[in-house]
Short mmCIF file of C-alpha atoms and ligand atoms in Angstrom, two decimals:
data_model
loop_
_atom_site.label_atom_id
_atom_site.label_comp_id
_atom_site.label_asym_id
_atom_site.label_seq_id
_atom_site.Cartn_x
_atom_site.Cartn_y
_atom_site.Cartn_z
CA UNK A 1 0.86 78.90 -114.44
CA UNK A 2 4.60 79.99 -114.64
CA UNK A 3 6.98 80.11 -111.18
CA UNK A 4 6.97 76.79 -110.72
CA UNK A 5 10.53 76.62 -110.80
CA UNK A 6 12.99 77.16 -108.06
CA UNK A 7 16.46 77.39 -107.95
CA UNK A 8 19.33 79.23 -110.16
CA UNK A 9 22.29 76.99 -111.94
CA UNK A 10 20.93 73.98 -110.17
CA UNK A 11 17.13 74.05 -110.93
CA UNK A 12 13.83 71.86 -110.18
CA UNK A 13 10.42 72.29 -111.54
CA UNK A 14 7.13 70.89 -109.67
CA UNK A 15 4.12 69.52 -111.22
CA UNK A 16 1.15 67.88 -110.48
CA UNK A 17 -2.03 68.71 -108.20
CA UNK A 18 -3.98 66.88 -104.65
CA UNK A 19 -6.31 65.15 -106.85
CA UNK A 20 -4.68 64.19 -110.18
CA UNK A 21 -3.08 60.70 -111.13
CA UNK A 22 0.26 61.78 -109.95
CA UNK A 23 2.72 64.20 -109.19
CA UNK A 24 6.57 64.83 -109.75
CA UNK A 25 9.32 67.28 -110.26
CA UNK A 26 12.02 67.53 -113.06
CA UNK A 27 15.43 67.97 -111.87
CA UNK A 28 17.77 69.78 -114.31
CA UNK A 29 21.11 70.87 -113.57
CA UNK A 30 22.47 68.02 -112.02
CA UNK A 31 26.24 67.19 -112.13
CA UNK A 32 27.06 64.59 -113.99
CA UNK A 33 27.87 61.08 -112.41
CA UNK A 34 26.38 61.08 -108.88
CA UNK A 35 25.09 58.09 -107.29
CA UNK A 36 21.19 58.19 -107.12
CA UNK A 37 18.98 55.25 -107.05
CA UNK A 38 15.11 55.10 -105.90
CA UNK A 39 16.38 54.15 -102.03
CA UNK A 40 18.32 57.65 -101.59
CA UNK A 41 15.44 59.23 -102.53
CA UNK A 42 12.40 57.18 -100.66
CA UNK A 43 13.49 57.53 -96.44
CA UNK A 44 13.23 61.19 -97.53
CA UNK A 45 9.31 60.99 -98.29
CA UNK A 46 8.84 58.27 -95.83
CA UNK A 47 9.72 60.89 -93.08
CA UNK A 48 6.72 63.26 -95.09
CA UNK A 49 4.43 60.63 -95.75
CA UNK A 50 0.59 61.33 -94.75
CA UNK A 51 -1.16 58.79 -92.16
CA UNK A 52 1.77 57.62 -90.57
CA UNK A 53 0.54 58.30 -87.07
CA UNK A 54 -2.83 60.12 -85.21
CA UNK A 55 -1.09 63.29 -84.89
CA UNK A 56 -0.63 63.77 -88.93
CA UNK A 57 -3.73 63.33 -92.03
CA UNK A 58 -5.23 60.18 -92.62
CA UNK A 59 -5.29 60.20 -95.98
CA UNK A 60 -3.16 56.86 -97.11
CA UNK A 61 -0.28 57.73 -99.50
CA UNK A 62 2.45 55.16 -99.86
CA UNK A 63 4.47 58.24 -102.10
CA UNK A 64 6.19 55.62 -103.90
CA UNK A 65 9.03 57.41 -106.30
CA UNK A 66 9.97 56.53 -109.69
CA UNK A 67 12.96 57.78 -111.34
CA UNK A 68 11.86 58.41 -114.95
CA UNK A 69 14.77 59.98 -116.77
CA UNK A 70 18.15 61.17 -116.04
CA UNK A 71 19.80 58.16 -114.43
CA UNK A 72 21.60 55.33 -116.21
CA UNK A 73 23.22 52.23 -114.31
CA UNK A 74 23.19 54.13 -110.71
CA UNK A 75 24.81 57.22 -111.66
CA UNK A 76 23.18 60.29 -112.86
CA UNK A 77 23.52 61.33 -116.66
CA UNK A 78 23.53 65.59 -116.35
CA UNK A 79 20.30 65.49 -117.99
CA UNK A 80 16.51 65.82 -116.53
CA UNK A 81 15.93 63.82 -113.89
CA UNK A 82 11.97 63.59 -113.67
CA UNK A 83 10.91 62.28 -110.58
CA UNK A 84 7.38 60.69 -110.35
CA UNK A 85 4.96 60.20 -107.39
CA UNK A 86 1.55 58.56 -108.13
CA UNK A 87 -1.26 60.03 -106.02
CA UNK A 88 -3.58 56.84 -105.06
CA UNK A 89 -5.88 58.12 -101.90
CA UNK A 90 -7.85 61.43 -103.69
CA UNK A 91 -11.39 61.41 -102.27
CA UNK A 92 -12.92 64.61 -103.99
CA UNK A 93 -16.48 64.07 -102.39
CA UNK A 94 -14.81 65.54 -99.00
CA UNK A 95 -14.19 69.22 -101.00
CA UNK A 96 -18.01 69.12 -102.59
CA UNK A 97 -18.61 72.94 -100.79
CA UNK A 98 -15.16 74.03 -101.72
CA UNK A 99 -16.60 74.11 -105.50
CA UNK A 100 -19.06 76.70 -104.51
CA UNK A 101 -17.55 78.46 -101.11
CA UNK A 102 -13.99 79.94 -100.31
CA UNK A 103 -12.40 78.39 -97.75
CA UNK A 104 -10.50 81.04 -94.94
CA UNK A 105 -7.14 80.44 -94.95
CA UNK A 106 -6.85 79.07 -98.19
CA UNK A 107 -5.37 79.96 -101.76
CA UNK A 108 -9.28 79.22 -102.86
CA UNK A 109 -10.26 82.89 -103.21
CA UNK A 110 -7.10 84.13 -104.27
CA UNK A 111 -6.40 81.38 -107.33
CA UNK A 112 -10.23 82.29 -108.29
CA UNK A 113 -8.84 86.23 -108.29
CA UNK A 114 -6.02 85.53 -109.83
CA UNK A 115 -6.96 82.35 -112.72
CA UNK A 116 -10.84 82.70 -112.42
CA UNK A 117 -10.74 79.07 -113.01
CA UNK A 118 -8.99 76.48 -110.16
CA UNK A 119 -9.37 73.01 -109.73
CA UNK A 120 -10.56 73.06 -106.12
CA UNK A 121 -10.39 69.29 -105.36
CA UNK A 122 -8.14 69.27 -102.25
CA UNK A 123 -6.64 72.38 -103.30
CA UNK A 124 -5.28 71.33 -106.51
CA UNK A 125 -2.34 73.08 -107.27
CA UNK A 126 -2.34 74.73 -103.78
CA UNK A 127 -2.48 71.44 -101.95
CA UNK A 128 0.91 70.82 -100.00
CA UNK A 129 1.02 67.50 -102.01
CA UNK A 130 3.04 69.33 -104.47
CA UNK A 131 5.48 69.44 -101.25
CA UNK A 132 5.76 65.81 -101.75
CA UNK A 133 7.41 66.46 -105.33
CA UNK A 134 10.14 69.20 -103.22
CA UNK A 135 11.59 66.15 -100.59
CA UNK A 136 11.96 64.06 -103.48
CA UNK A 137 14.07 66.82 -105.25
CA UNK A 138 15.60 67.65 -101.96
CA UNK A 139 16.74 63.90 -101.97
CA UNK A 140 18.83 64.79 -105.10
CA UNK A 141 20.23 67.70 -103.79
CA UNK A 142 21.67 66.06 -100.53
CA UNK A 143 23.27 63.58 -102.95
CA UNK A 144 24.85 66.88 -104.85
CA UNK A 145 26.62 67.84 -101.30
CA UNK A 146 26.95 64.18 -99.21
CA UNK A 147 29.72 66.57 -96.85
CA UNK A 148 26.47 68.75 -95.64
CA UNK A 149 24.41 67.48 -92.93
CA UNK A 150 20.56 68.70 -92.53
CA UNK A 151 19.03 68.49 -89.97
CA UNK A 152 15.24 69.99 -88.61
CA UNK A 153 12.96 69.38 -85.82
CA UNK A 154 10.22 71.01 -84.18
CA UNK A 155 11.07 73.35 -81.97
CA UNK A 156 7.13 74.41 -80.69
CA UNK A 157 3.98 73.62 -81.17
CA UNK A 158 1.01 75.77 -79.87
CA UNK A 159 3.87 78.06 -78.34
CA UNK A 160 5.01 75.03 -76.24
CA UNK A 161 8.54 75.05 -76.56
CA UNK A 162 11.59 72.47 -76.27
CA UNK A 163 14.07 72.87 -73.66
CA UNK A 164 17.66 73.16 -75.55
CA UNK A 165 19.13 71.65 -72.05
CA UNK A 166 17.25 68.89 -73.19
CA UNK A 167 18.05 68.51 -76.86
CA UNK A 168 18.61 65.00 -78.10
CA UNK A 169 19.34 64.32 -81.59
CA UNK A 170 18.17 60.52 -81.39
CA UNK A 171 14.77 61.70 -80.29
CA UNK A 172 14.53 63.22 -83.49
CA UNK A 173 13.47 60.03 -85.39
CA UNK A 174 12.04 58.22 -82.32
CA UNK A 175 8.72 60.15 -81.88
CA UNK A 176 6.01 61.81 -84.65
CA UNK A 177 6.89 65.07 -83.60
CA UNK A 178 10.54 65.56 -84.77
CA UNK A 179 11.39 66.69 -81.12
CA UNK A 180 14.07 66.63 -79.82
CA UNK A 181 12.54 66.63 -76.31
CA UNK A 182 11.54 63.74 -74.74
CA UNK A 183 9.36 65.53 -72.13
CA UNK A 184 7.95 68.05 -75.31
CA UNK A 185 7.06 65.38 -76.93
CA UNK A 186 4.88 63.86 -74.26
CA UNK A 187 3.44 67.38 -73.52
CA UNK A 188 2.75 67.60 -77.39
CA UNK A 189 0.48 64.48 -77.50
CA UNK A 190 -2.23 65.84 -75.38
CA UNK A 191 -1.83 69.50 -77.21
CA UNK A 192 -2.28 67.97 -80.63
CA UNK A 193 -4.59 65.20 -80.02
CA UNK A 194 -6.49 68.08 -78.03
CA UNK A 195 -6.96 69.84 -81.34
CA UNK A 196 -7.36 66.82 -83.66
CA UNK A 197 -10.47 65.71 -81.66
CA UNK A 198 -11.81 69.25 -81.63
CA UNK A 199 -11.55 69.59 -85.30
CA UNK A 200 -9.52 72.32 -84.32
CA UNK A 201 -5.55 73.08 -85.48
CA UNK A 202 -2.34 73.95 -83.45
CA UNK A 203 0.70 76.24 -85.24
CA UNK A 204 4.59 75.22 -84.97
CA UNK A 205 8.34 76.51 -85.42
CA UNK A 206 10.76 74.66 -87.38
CA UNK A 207 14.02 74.78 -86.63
CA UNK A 208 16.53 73.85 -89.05
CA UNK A 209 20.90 73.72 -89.16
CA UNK A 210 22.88 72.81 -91.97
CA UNK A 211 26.71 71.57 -90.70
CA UNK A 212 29.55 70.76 -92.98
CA UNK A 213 28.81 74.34 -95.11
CA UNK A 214 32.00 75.60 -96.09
CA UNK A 215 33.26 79.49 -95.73
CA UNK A 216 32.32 80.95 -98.83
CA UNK A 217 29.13 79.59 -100.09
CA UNK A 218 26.81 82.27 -100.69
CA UNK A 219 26.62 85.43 -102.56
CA UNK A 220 26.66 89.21 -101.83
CA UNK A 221 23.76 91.42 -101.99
CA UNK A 222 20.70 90.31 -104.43
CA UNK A 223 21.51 86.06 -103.50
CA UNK A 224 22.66 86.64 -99.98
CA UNK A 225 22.71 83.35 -98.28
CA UNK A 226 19.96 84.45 -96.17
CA UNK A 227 17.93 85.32 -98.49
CA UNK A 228 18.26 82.21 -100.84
CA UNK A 229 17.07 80.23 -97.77
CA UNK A 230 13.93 82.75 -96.79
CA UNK A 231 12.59 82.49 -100.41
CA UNK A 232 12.68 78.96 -100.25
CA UNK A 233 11.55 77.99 -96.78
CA UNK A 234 8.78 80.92 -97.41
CA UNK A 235 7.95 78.87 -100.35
CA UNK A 236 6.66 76.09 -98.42
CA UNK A 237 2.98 76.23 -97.56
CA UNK A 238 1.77 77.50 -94.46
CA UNK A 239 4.72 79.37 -93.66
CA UNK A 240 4.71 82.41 -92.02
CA UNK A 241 8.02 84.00 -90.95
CA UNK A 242 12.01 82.97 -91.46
CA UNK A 243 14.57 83.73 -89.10
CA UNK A 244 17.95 83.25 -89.21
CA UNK A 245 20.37 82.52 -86.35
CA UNK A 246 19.09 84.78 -83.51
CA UNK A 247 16.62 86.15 -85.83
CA UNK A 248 13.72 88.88 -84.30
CA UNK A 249 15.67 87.95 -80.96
CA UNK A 250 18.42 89.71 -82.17
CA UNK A 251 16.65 93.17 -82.29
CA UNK A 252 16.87 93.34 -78.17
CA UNK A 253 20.55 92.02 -77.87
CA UNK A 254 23.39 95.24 -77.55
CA UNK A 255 26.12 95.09 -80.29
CA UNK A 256 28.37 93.79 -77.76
CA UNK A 257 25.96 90.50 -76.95
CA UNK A 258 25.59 89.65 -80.91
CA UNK A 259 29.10 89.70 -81.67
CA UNK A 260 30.42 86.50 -82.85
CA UNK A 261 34.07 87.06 -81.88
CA UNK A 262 36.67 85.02 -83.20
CA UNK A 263 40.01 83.17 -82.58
CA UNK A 264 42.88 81.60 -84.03
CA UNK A 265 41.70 77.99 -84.55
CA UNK A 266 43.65 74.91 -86.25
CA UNK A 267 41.91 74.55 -89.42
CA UNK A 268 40.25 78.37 -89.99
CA UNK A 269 39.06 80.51 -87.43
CA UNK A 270 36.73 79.53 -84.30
CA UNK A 271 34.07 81.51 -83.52
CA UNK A 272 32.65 81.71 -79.83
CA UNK A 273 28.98 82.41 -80.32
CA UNK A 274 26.90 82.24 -83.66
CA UNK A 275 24.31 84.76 -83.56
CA UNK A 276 24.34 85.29 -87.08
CA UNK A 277 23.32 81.78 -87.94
CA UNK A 278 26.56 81.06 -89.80
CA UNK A 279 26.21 83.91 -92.55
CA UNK A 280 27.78 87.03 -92.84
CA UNK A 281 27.35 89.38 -95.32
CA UNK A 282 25.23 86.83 -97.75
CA UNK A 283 27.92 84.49 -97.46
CA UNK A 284 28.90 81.09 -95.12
CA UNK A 285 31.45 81.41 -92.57
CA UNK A 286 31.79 77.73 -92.19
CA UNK A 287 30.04 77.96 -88.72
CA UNK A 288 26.27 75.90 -88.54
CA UNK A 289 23.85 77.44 -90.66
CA UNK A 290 20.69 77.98 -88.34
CA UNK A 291 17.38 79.61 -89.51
CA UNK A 292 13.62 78.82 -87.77
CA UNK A 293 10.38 78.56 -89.83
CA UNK A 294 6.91 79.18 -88.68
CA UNK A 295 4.05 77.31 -89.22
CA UNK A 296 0.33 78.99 -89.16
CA UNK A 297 -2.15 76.37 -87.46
CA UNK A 298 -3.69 74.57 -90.10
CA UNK A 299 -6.67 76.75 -91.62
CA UNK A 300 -8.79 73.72 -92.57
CA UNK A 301 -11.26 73.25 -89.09
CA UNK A 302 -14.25 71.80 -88.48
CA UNK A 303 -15.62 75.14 -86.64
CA UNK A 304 -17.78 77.04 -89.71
CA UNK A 305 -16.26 80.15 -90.50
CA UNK A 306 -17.75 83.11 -92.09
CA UNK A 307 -17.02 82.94 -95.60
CA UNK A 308 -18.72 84.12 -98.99
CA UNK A 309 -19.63 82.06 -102.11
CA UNK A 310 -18.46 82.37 -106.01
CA UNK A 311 -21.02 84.12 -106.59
CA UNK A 312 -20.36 86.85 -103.40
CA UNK A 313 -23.34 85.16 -101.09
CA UNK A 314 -22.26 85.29 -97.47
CA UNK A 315 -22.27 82.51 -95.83
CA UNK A 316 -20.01 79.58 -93.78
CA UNK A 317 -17.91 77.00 -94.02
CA UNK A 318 -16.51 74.01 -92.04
CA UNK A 319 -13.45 72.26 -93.54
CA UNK A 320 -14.40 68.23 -93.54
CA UNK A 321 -12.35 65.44 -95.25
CA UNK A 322 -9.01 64.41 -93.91
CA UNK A 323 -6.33 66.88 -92.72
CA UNK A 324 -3.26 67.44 -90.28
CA UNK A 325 -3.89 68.98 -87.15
CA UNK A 326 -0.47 70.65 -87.14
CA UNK A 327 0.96 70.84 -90.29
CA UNK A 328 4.35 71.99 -89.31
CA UNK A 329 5.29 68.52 -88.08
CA UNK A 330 5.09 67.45 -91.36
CA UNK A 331 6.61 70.72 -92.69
CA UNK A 332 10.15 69.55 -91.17
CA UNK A 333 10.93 67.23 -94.40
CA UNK A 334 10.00 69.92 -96.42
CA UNK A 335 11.91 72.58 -94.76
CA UNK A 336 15.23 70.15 -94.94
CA UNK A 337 14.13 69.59 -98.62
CA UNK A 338 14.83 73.05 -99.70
CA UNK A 339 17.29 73.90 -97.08
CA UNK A 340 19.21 71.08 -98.88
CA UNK A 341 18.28 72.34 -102.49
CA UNK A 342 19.57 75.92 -101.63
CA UNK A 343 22.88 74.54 -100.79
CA UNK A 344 23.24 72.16 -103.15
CA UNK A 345 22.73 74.79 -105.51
CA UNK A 346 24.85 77.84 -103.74
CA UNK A 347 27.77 74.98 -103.82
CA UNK A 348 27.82 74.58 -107.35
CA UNK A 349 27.42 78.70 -108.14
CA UNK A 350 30.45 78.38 -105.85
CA UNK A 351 32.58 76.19 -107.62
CA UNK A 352 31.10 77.95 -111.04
CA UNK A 353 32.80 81.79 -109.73
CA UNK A 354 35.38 80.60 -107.55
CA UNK A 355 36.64 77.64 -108.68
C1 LIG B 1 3.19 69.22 -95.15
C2 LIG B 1 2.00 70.15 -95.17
C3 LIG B 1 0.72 69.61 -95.03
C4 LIG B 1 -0.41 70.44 -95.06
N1 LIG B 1 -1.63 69.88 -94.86
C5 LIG B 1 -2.71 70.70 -94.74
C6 LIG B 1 -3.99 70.17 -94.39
O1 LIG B 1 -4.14 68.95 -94.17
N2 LIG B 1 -5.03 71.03 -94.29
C7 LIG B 1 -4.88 72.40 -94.49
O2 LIG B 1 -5.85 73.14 -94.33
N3 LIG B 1 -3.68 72.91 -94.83
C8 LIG B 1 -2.61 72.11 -94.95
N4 LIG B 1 -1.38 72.65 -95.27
C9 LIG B 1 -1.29 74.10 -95.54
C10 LIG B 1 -1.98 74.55 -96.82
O3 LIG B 1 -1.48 73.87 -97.95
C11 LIG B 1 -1.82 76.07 -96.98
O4 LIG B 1 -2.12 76.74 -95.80
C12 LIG B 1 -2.74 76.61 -98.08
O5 LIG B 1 -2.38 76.06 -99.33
C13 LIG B 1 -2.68 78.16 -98.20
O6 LIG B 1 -1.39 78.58 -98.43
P1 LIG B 1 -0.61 79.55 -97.42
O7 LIG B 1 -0.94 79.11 -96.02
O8 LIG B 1 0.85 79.33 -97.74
O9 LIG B 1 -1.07 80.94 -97.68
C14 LIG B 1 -0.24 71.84 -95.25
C15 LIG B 1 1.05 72.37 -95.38
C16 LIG B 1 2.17 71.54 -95.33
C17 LIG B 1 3.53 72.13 -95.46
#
């Protein structure tokens, strides 16, 4: 299976499947000389880890990395960096239907189309474990560009949204929703335990800024900024739509209410709005680089759902085993992953042209 690779001077490849011994990425690309150790890269896939509370899959994972290659006393070599996450909580007896039936909502139909051959334990190569393998290369890339600061949250779930009034960055880390709002976050708990009892699944929106981007980052036309970042956060599983700054919101504004206008500031100019989410014609304009990602409710319920067999018998299916209710929540890790990786890599494309 090729495209497994993303990225374009600065480059990582993902392997692995749900169900296999283990899973990874290889890192290539990396300037020489940077500090990485196991620690930078492990808070990273803490924050993704499955089973850390009710509102996320109970399937156990401690996603333990190991550095393989590509590092020698503390400092990376310029070489491969393979990166190596052992999968120890595969139960393949929950997907015993998923042999025989396609599962709505899944790649299982279309890998079939595509392959005629899958393994369909947990998804296999579908499974967002592989997204596992992206926050650990993500970790690498944040160490590429320390000055950049990513941050995501969870903006909605179930169309319940955050008030910005409200917006606390310390909340962040201090519930299992990523939100910023205290009074969200209680109001999420009964939504999402709601649809974890049920067996049923919730959707979410991701938001996502990157500070500390400099002006001139990016590339005209065919690598716009913008469109680096919507290939990769469209990438991720499960998601269903990009935006970036204003976004579809942008469409009802008059010319005159999306301006960004701009004046003489100490360091560089100062802008007084940032409707354009910090890009302008493909490239940075040192403002916040904002973008939202969507996240389709989790497909795998425990409602049956008309579906057909291998063999084209109709017939249903209701998704057992162990999954997350709302897998956007989990999605913010990932979303910071290859915010971080598109950076990381538009910085050194950067410093390749320019200088
Ligand atoms: C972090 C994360 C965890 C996910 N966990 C589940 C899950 O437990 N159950 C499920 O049905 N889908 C889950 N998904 C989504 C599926 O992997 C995805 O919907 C499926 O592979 C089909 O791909 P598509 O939705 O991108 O078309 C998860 C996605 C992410 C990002």
């Amino acid at each position: 299976m090729s495209f497994n690779t993303f990225g374009r001077l600065f480059r990582f490849t993902t392997w692995g499947e749900s169900h296999g011994p283990a899973l990874g990425a290889v890192v290539d690309g990396c300037p020489p000389g940077i500090a990485l150790s196991e620690q930078d890269i492990q808070p990273w896939l803490d924050k993704r880890r499955p089973g850390t509370s009710r509102f996320t899959t109970q399937r156990r994972e401690p996603d333990q990395v190991r550095i393989l290659s590509g590092v020698f006393e503390g400092r990376t070599t310029g070489t491969p960096i393979s990166l190596m996450i052992e999968n120890v909580d595969q139960r393949s007896k929950d997907y015993g239907n998923v042999a025989l039936a396609y599962r709505p909502g899944h790649a299982d139909y279309a890998y079939d189309a595509k392959y005629g051959f899958r393994d369909y334990r947990g998804g296999g190569r579908s499974s967002a474990r592989e997204t596992a393998a992206r926050v650990a290369a993500g970790a690498v890339a944040r160490a590429v560009i320390p000055q950049v600061r990513i941050r995501a949250w969870v903006e909605s779930i179930a169309g319940d949204r955050i008030d910005y009034e409200a917006f606390d960055d310390a909340q962040i880390d201090a519930n299992p929703f990523f939100c910023p709002d205290r009074a969200a976050a209680q109001r999420w708990e009964a939504i999402v335990d709601g649809a974890r009892k049920s067996g049923s699944s919730v959707g979410a929106v991701v938001a996502c800024e990157a500070t500390g981007v400099p002006a001139g980052w990016g590339a005209p036309l065919y690598a716009k900024l913008d469109s680096e970042l919507a290939s990769a956060c469209m990438s991720i599983n499960a998601v269903k739509g990009f935006e970036i700054g204003d976004g579809f919101a942008a469409a009802a504004l008059t010319g005159e209410q999306n301006a960004d206008p701009m004046r003489a500031g100490n360091g560089g100019p100062r802008f007084l709005a940032n409707h354009a989410g910090g890009i302008a014609g493909g490239i940075a304009t040192g403002q916040p680089v904002t973008m939202r990602v969507a996240f389709k409710p989790t497909s795998s319920i425990l409602t049956p759902v008309d579906t057909i067999t291998r063999t084209g018998e109709e017939t249903q299916i209701a998704t057992k085993g162990r999954h997350d209710p709302c897998v956007g929540i989990r999605g913010v890790p990932v979303v910071e992953a290859m915010v971080a990786w598109v950076l990381a890599d538009q910085a050194l494309l950067h410093r390749g042209q320019c200088g």
